[in-house]
Tab-separated table of C-alpha atoms in Angstrom:
chain	number	residue	atom	x	y	z
A	289	UNK	CA	-88.205	-54.634	-18.015
A	290	UNK	CA	-88.404	-59.109	-18.415
A	291	UNK	CA	-87.568	-60.251	-14.930
A	292	UNK	CA	-85.269	-63.648	-13.917
A	293	UNK	CA	-88.498	-65.455	-12.028
A	294	UNK	CA	-90.146	-65.172	-15.427
A	295	UNK	CA	-87.153	-66.090	-17.538
A	296	UNK	CA	-86.805	-69.049	-15.475
A	297	UNK	CA	-90.454	-69.876	-15.781
A	298	UNK	CA	-90.183	-69.958	-19.573
A	299	UNK	CA	-87.221	-72.146	-19.544
A	300	UNK	CA	-89.245	-73.913	-17.376
A	301	UNK	CA	-91.661	-74.271	-19.902
A	302	UNK	CA	-89.802	-74.423	-22.876
A	303	UNK	CA	-88.253	-78.149	-21.193
A	304	UNK	CA	-91.809	-79.307	-20.707
A	305	UNK	CA	-93.434	-78.929	-24.170
A	306	UNK	CA	-90.736	-79.912	-25.879
A	307	UNK	CA	-90.053	-83.539	-26.811
A	308	UNK	CA	-86.448	-85.115	-26.375
A	309	UNK	CA	-85.447	-82.266	-24.876
A	310	UNK	CA	-82.794	-84.534	-22.836
A	311	UNK	CA	-82.051	-86.727	-24.200
A	312	UNK	CA	-79.771	-84.350	-26.436
A	313	UNK	CA	-77.354	-83.422	-22.286
A	314	UNK	CA	-77.392	-87.237	-22.867
A	315	UNK	CA	-73.688	-87.389	-24.909
A	316	UNK	CA	-71.873	-84.994	-23.215
A	317	UNK	CA	-72.401	-86.377	-19.872
A	318	UNK	CA	-71.474	-89.673	-21.432
A	319	UNK	CA	-68.252	-87.624	-22.730
A	320	UNK	CA	-67.775	-86.239	-18.839
A	321	UNK	CA	-68.323	-89.702	-16.670
A	322	UNK	CA	-66.088	-91.406	-19.130
A	323	UNK	CA	-63.556	-88.066	-19.121
A	324	UNK	CA	-63.518	-88.583	-15.165
A	325	UNK	CA	-63.780	-92.800	-14.380
A	326	UNK	CA	-60.665	-92.680	-16.954
A	327	UNK	CA	-58.787	-90.235	-15.316
A	328	UNK	CA	-59.088	-91.983	-11.591
A	329	UNK	CA	-59.467	-95.971	-12.432
A	330	UNK	CA	-55.678	-94.478	-15.270
A	331	UNK	CA	-54.014	-93.120	-11.979
A	332	UNK	CA	-54.351	-95.907	-9.501
A	333	UNK	CA	-53.229	-98.101	-12.071
A	334	UNK	CA	-50.211	-96.690	-12.713
A	335	UNK	CA	-49.027	-96.251	-8.306
A	336	UNK	CA	-50.099	-100.326	-7.838
A	337	UNK	CA	-48.565	-101.211	-10.329
A	338	UNK	CA	-45.652	-99.115	-11.313
A	339	UNK	CA	-44.585	-96.409	-8.241
A	340	UNK	CA	-42.226	-95.324	-10.470
A	341	UNK	CA	-44.751	-93.460	-13.032
A	342	UNK	CA	-47.546	-92.842	-10.471
A	343	UNK	CA	-46.631	-88.434	-11.881
A	344	UNK	CA	-47.007	-90.094	-16.367
A	345	UNK	CA	-50.825	-89.576	-15.422
A	346	UNK	CA	-50.188	-86.103	-14.793
A	347	UNK	CA	-48.439	-85.562	-18.154
A	348	UNK	CA	-50.599	-88.005	-19.806
A	349	UNK	CA	-53.612	-86.449	-19.364
A	350	UNK	CA	-52.644	-82.989	-19.580
A	351	UNK	CA	-53.032	-82.229	-23.438
A	352	UNK	CA	-55.967	-84.477	-23.632
A	353	UNK	CA	-58.472	-82.726	-20.699
A	354	UNK	CA	-58.051	-79.391	-22.811
A	355	UNK	CA	-59.274	-81.830	-26.550
A	356	UNK	CA	-62.496	-82.274	-23.501
A	357	UNK	CA	-63.114	-79.210	-23.298
A	358	UNK	CA	-63.355	-78.037	-26.564
A	359	UNK	CA	-64.813	-80.776	-27.485
A	360	UNK	CA	-67.810	-80.084	-24.757
A	361	UNK	CA	-67.016	-76.580	-25.178
A	362	UNK	CA	-68.654	-77.082	-29.169
A	363	UNK	CA	-71.474	-79.624	-28.439
A	364	UNK	CA	-72.622	-77.735	-25.963
A	365	UNK	CA	-72.436	-74.195	-28.004
A	366	UNK	CA	-74.904	-77.102	-30.080
A	367	UNK	CA	-77.365	-76.960	-27.450
A	368	UNK	CA	-77.596	-74.039	-26.461
A	369	UNK	CA	-78.742	-73.220	-30.832
A	370	UNK	CA	-80.974	-76.106	-30.177
A	371	UNK	CA	-82.891	-74.523	-27.907
A	372	UNK	CA	-82.621	-71.408	-29.083
A	373	UNK	CA	-84.656	-72.851	-32.350
A	374	UNK	CA	-87.036	-74.526	-30.412
A	375	UNK	CA	-87.692	-71.278	-29.031
A	376	UNK	CA	-87.554	-69.514	-32.082
A	377	UNK	CA	-90.732	-72.567	-33.553
A	378	UNK	CA	-88.147	-73.496	-35.523
A	379	UNK	CA	-87.820	-77.143	-33.805
A	380	UNK	CA	-90.663	-79.138	-31.958
A	381	UNK	CA	-89.105	-81.916	-30.951
A	382	UNK	CA	-85.289	-82.840	-30.494
A	383	UNK	CA	-82.770	-85.354	-31.153
A	384	UNK	CA	-79.778	-86.744	-29.242
A	385	UNK	CA	-77.854	-85.991	-31.948
A	386	UNK	CA	-78.459	-82.544	-32.091
A	387	UNK	CA	-75.779	-81.855	-29.870
A	388	UNK	CA	-72.949	-82.858	-32.673
A	389	UNK	CA	-75.062	-81.156	-35.550
A	390	UNK	CA	-72.475	-78.540	-35.282
A	391	UNK	CA	-69.632	-79.860	-36.822
A	392	UNK	CA	-71.460	-80.032	-39.483
A	393	UNK	CA	-71.425	-77.242	-40.607
A	394	UNK	CA	-70.692	-75.100	-43.258
A	395	UNK	CA	-69.111	-72.146	-40.898
A	396	UNK	CA	-66.499	-74.014	-38.562
A	397	UNK	CA	-63.888	-72.355	-39.133
A	398	UNK	CA	-65.157	-69.097	-38.196
A	399	UNK	CA	-66.885	-70.336	-35.231
A	400	UNK	CA	-64.330	-71.805	-33.565
A	401	UNK	CA	-62.339	-68.863	-34.778
A	402	UNK	CA	-64.493	-66.646	-31.908
A	403	UNK	CA	-64.493	-68.728	-29.470
A	404	UNK	CA	-61.486	-69.259	-29.392
A	405	UNK	CA	-60.720	-65.166	-28.951
A	406	UNK	CA	-63.679	-64.748	-26.715
A	407	UNK	CA	-61.716	-67.672	-24.309
A	408	UNK	CA	-58.109	-65.590	-25.747
A	409	UNK	CA	-59.875	-61.960	-24.220
A	410	UNK	CA	-61.521	-64.152	-20.800
A	411	UNK	CA	-57.955	-65.116	-20.373
A	412	UNK	CA	-56.614	-61.862	-20.671
A	413	UNK	CA	-58.765	-60.242	-18.106
A	414	UNK	CA	-58.183	-63.490	-15.834
A	415	UNK	CA	-54.503	-62.872	-15.870
A	416	UNK	CA	-55.178	-60.507	-11.685
A	417	UNK	CA	-57.238	-62.807	-11.029
A	418	UNK	CA	-54.910	-66.190	-11.691
A	419	UNK	CA	-51.680	-64.164	-10.816
A	420	UNK	CA	-53.370	-63.616	-7.501
A	421	UNK	CA	-54.198	-67.785	-7.495
A	422	UNK	CA	-50.332	-68.491	-8.037
A	423	UNK	CA	-49.660	-66.675	-5.369
A	424	UNK	CA	-51.853	-67.890	-2.309
A	425	UNK	CA	-50.664	-71.231	-3.200
A	426	UNK	CA	-47.101	-70.655	-3.028
A	427	UNK	CA	-48.224	-69.801	0.032
A	428	UNK	CA	-49.345	-73.031	0.894
A	429	UNK	CA	-46.256	-74.275	-0.418
A	430	UNK	CA	-44.123	-72.223	1.392
A	431	UNK	CA	-46.113	-72.695	4.414
A	432	UNK	CA	-46.280	-76.397	4.119
A	433	UNK	CA	-42.813	-77.020	3.374
A	434	UNK	CA	-41.271	-74.552	5.902
A	435	UNK	CA	-43.812	-76.814	8.808
A	436	UNK	CA	-42.675	-79.885	7.846
A	437	UNK	CA	-39.297	-78.938	7.932
A	438	UNK	CA	-39.367	-77.234	10.896
A	439	UNK	CA	-42.138	-79.868	12.662
A	440	UNK	CA	-44.581	-77.632	13.469
A	441	UNK	CA	-45.420	-73.814	12.333
A	442	UNK	CA	-44.521	-72.370	15.432
A	443	UNK	CA	-40.880	-73.399	14.308
A	444	UNK	CA	-40.631	-71.007	11.262
A	445	UNK	CA	-38.252	-68.789	11.030
A	446	UNK	CA	-39.343	-64.900	11.209
A	447	UNK	CA	-38.484	-64.084	7.720
A	448	UNK	CA	-39.903	-66.634	6.281
A	449	UNK	CA	-43.016	-66.293	7.667
A	450	UNK	CA	-42.889	-62.764	6.231
A	451	UNK	CA	-42.229	-63.895	3.244
A	452	UNK	CA	-45.070	-66.304	2.925
A	453	UNK	CA	-47.838	-63.794	4.841
A	454	UNK	CA	-47.063	-60.733	2.019
A	455	UNK	CA	-47.377	-63.803	-0.951
A	456	UNK	CA	-50.407	-64.890	0.104
A	457	UNK	CA	-51.330	-60.947	1.438
A	458	UNK	CA	-51.083	-60.411	-2.447
A	459	UNK	CA	-52.331	-62.542	-3.677
A	460	UNK	CA	-55.697	-62.157	-1.644
A	461	UNK	CA	-56.097	-58.448	-2.473
A	462	UNK	CA	-54.913	-60.190	-6.349
A	463	UNK	CA	-57.653	-62.590	-6.491
A	464	UNK	CA	-60.701	-60.827	-4.985
A	465	UNK	CA	-59.799	-58.040	-7.232
A	466	UNK	CA	-58.743	-60.174	-10.343
A	467	UNK	CA	-62.061	-61.939	-9.664
A	468	UNK	CA	-64.097	-58.852	-9.837
A	469	UNK	CA	-62.562	-57.889	-12.779
A	470	UNK	CA	-63.787	-61.444	-15.085
A	471	UNK	CA	-67.442	-61.442	-13.905
A	472	UNK	CA	-68.664	-57.925	-15.480
A	473	UNK	CA	-66.281	-59.230	-18.265
A	474	UNK	CA	-68.007	-62.614	-18.682
A	475	UNK	CA	-71.602	-61.212	-18.390
A	476	UNK	CA	-70.372	-58.385	-21.086
A	477	UNK	CA	-69.238	-61.957	-23.755
A	478	UNK	CA	-72.690	-64.039	-22.648
A	479	UNK	CA	-74.035	-63.030	-26.118
A	480	UNK	CA	-71.218	-64.920	-28.367
A	481	UNK	CA	-72.671	-67.321	-28.853
A	482	UNK	CA	-76.484	-66.032	-29.540
A	483	UNK	CA	-74.841	-63.001	-32.611
A	484	UNK	CA	-73.230	-65.902	-33.533
A	485	UNK	CA	-75.125	-67.885	-34.629
A	486	UNK	CA	-77.997	-65.286	-35.408
A	487	UNK	CA	-75.667	-63.713	-37.467
A	488	UNK	CA	-74.062	-67.194	-39.876
A	489	UNK	CA	-78.155	-66.980	-40.257
A	490	UNK	CA	-78.113	-63.611	-41.625
A	491	UNK	CA	-75.569	-63.626	-43.556
A	492	UNK	CA	-73.784	-60.625	-41.631
A	493	UNK	CA	-70.884	-62.648	-40.120
A	494	UNK	CA	-68.043	-59.832	-40.554
A	495	UNK	CA	-65.266	-61.344	-38.087
A	496	UNK	CA	-65.557	-62.219	-34.965
A	497	UNK	CA	-64.224	-59.743	-33.221
A	498	UNK	CA	-67.085	-58.032	-33.996
A	499	UNK	CA	-69.194	-60.462	-32.573
A	500	UNK	CA	-67.751	-59.867	-29.085
A	501	UNK	CA	-68.606	-56.122	-29.866
A	502	UNK	CA	-71.804	-56.906	-30.770
A	503	UNK	CA	-72.243	-59.232	-27.407
A	504	UNK	CA	-70.687	-56.185	-25.252
A	505	UNK	CA	-72.800	-53.386	-26.690
A	506	UNK	CA	-75.875	-55.396	-26.078
A	507	UNK	CA	-74.707	-56.340	-22.485
A	508	UNK	CA	-74.712	-52.649	-21.766
A	509	UNK	CA	-77.406	-53.347	-18.568
A	510	UNK	CA	-77.853	-55.911	-18.362
A	511	UNK	CA	-74.919	-57.578	-17.226
A	512	UNK	CA	-76.115	-57.012	-13.242
A	513	UNK	CA	-79.114	-59.110	-14.214
A	514	UNK	CA	-77.679	-62.008	-16.156
A	515	UNK	CA	-75.100	-61.884	-13.289
A	516	UNK	CA	-78.403	-63.016	-10.796
A	517	UNK	CA	-79.325	-65.315	-12.899
A	518	UNK	CA	-76.429	-67.394	-13.333
A	519	UNK	CA	-76.085	-67.077	-9.466
A	520	UNK	CA	-79.590	-68.448	-9.229
A	521	UNK	CA	-78.504	-71.673	-10.937
A	522	UNK	CA	-76.283	-72.581	-7.579
A	523	UNK	CA	-78.765	-74.956	-6.284
A	524	UNK	CA	-78.699	-76.904	-9.472
A	525	UNK	CA	-75.381	-76.959	-9.721
A	526	UNK	CA	-73.985	-77.921	-6.521
A	527	UNK	CA	-76.500	-81.425	-6.754
A	528	UNK	CA	-74.374	-81.272	-10.332
A	529	UNK	CA	-71.798	-82.425	-7.996
A	530	UNK	CA	-73.104	-84.506	-5.812
A	531	UNK	CA	-73.934	-86.359	-8.246
A	532	UNK	CA	-71.449	-86.840	-10.291
A	533	UNK	CA	-72.419	-85.076	-13.363
A	534	UNK	CA	-76.069	-87.738	-13.802
A	535	UNK	CA	-77.928	-84.194	-12.723
A	536	UNK	CA	-76.928	-82.365	-15.870
A	537	UNK	CA	-79.437	-84.458	-17.784
A	538	UNK	CA	-81.527	-81.940	-16.054
A	539	UNK	CA	-80.586	-79.075	-15.881
A	540	UNK	CA	-78.290	-78.505	-18.699
A	541	UNK	CA	-81.333	-77.500	-20.593
A	542	UNK	CA	-82.606	-75.637	-17.543
A	543	UNK	CA	-80.441	-73.643	-17.350
A	544	UNK	CA	-79.582	-73.378	-21.518
A	545	UNK	CA	-82.852	-72.701	-22.111
A	546	UNK	CA	-82.471	-69.717	-19.629
A	547	UNK	CA	-79.952	-68.324	-21.594
A	548	UNK	CA	-82.237	-68.756	-24.505
A	549	UNK	CA	-85.333	-66.770	-23.113
A	550	UNK	CA	-82.532	-64.238	-21.979
A	551	UNK	CA	-81.503	-63.785	-24.784
A	552	UNK	CA	-84.167	-63.105	-26.888
A	553	UNK	CA	-85.495	-60.635	-23.767
A	554	UNK	CA	-83.192	-58.499	-24.287
A	555	UNK	CA	-83.790	-58.112	-28.199
A	556	UNK	CA	-87.628	-57.572	-27.552
A	557	UNK	CA	-86.261	-54.669	-24.328
A	558	UNK	CA	-84.058	-53.349	-26.961
A	559	UNK	CA	-86.720	-53.151	-30.745
A	560	UNK	CA	-88.798	-51.852	-27.322
A	561	UNK	CA	-87.106	-49.440	-26.817
A	562	UNK	CA	-85.825	-48.466	-30.503
A	563	UNK	CA	-89.566	-47.525	-31.208
A	564	UNK	CA	-90.024	-45.832	-28.415
A	565	UNK	CA	-87.540	-43.094	-29.429
A	566	UNK	CA	-88.443	-43.932	-33.014
A	567	UNK	CA	-92.085	-42.893	-32.432
A	568	UNK	CA	-90.843	-39.717	-29.396
A	569	UNK	CA	-88.788	-38.668	-32.683
A	570	UNK	CA	-92.475	-38.974	-34.881
A	571	UNK	CA	-94.241	-37.227	-32.155
A	572	UNK	CA	-91.629	-33.961	-31.215
A	573	UNK	CA	-91.012	-34.047	-35.084
A	574	UNK	CA	-94.847	-33.603	-36.004
A	575	UNK	CA	-94.926	-31.112	-33.010
A	576	UNK	CA	-96.620	-28.101	-33.629
A	577	UNK	CA	-94.160	-24.586	-33.582
A	578	UNK	CA	-94.972	-21.058	-32.866
A	579	UNK	CA	-94.409	-18.666	-35.936
A	580	UNK	CA	-91.367	-16.888	-36.289
A	581	UNK	CA	-91.011	-13.290	-35.682
A	582	UNK	CA	-91.702	-10.741	-39.041
A	583	UNK	CA	-87.939	-10.208	-38.637
A	584	UNK	CA	-86.831	-13.733	-38.472
A	585	UNK	CA	-85.666	-15.616	-40.620
A	586	UNK	CA	-87.223	-19.353	-42.349
A	587	UNK	CA	-83.286	-20.577	-41.691
A	588	UNK	CA	-83.684	-19.820	-38.590
A	589	UNK	CA	-86.909	-21.309	-37.638
A	590	UNK	CA	-86.045	-24.558	-39.212
A	591	UNK	CA	-82.812	-23.958	-36.654
A	592	UNK	CA	-85.097	-23.797	-33.802
A	593	UNK	CA	-87.205	-27.207	-34.441
A	594	UNK	CA	-84.000	-28.733	-34.724
A	595	UNK	CA	-82.604	-27.774	-31.363
A	596	UNK	CA	-86.243	-28.988	-29.684
A	597	UNK	CA	-86.078	-31.829	-30.788
A	598	UNK	CA	-82.409	-33.032	-29.980
A	599	UNK	CA	-82.257	-31.731	-27.156
A	600	UNK	CA	-86.468	-33.917	-26.565
A	601	UNK	CA	-84.245	-36.667	-27.333
A	602	UNK	CA	-80.770	-36.254	-24.711
A	603	UNK	CA	-83.437	-35.560	-22.608
A	604	UNK	CA	-84.960	-38.625	-23.500
A	605	UNK	CA	-82.374	-40.666	-23.340
A	606	UNK	CA	-80.785	-39.194	-19.770
A	607	UNK	CA	-83.643	-40.910	-18.311
A	608	UNK	CA	-83.902	-44.269	-19.898
A	609	UNK	CA	-80.474	-44.855	-20.083
A	610	UNK	CA	-78.776	-44.411	-16.291
A	611	UNK	CA	-78.161	-48.225	-15.627
A	612	UNK	CA	-76.446	-48.641	-19.176
A	613	UNK	CA	-74.507	-45.564	-18.286
A	614	UNK	CA	-73.796	-47.147	-14.541
A	615	UNK	CA	-73.091	-50.087	-15.974
A	616	UNK	CA	-70.109	-48.966	-18.321
A	617	UNK	CA	-68.025	-48.197	-15.534
A	618	UNK	CA	-67.180	-51.761	-16.052
A	619	UNK	CA	-66.601	-52.110	-20.081
A	620	UNK	CA	-63.213	-52.749	-21.108
A	621	UNK	CA	-61.745	-50.681	-22.957
A	622	UNK	CA	-62.278	-53.055	-26.404
A	623	UNK	CA	-65.048	-50.948	-26.955
A	624	UNK	CA	-63.333	-47.507	-27.209
A	625	UNK	CA	-60.848	-48.977	-29.203
A	626	UNK	CA	-61.995	-50.732	-31.810
């Protein structure tokens, strides 16, 4: 079993030994800075030159951020796939244009459908969280306007305070419960892009839903580790915010290299586990059995051997997969429906 410190150490080794690695984030970081500048100066100009158009930037930039986020998502997928090729020795050096390689892929349609389906599932899993967020926002807005009209919070009628309190309480409960529901699903779907890459390369892709299901299956027993891995980067993400995204030039390759090594470590773990089960099966099957009594038929003896092998394998599987059984408590009903 691997550790998070080992994953991060391998990620640092990858970014330190790959020429051109810090050129990869320049395009997404540049786009992000341009996007922020466009929104900021657009809002200032609209308010300064024509106050009646102060709300226009909100509507004019509603669709644009969606397209921007879609573009950035595809670029980061391409960045992750480039690092996957580096880790596997398929690339010795990288260039800035490698993050745009996905747009020349003959599988762009399949990539888009898989990405869209993943986001749709995550949206459904996050509905409770979003409802809680909405209720909390409504509570704050009501409190603000009531206080504004009454002159202070003390002047708000008790009936109104009860309504605001109910909105806030239910919103808070939904926020906490929704977050507890959403985070494990984010972890469960975290390997979709890497599995998709392998299936497209190996020509085993059969559909977006199959890729998502494979990710959920792979992450059984590993969601906690993946959460800890993401949590270990929180300091770097804060630094990105403080530097208005400039620190992403270092953080993005580091973070996605860690993701790639995490994916490769899970695959290695799975292969070792499968080999261990196979060896145990062979050893158990080859063990000599006691000679049967003269009155015992050959058929009965064969059944005894088969039962012994089956019981041994079941006991071994139960011992070796305790973490997976505990983890299955937060798995989606999707696994049972598909």
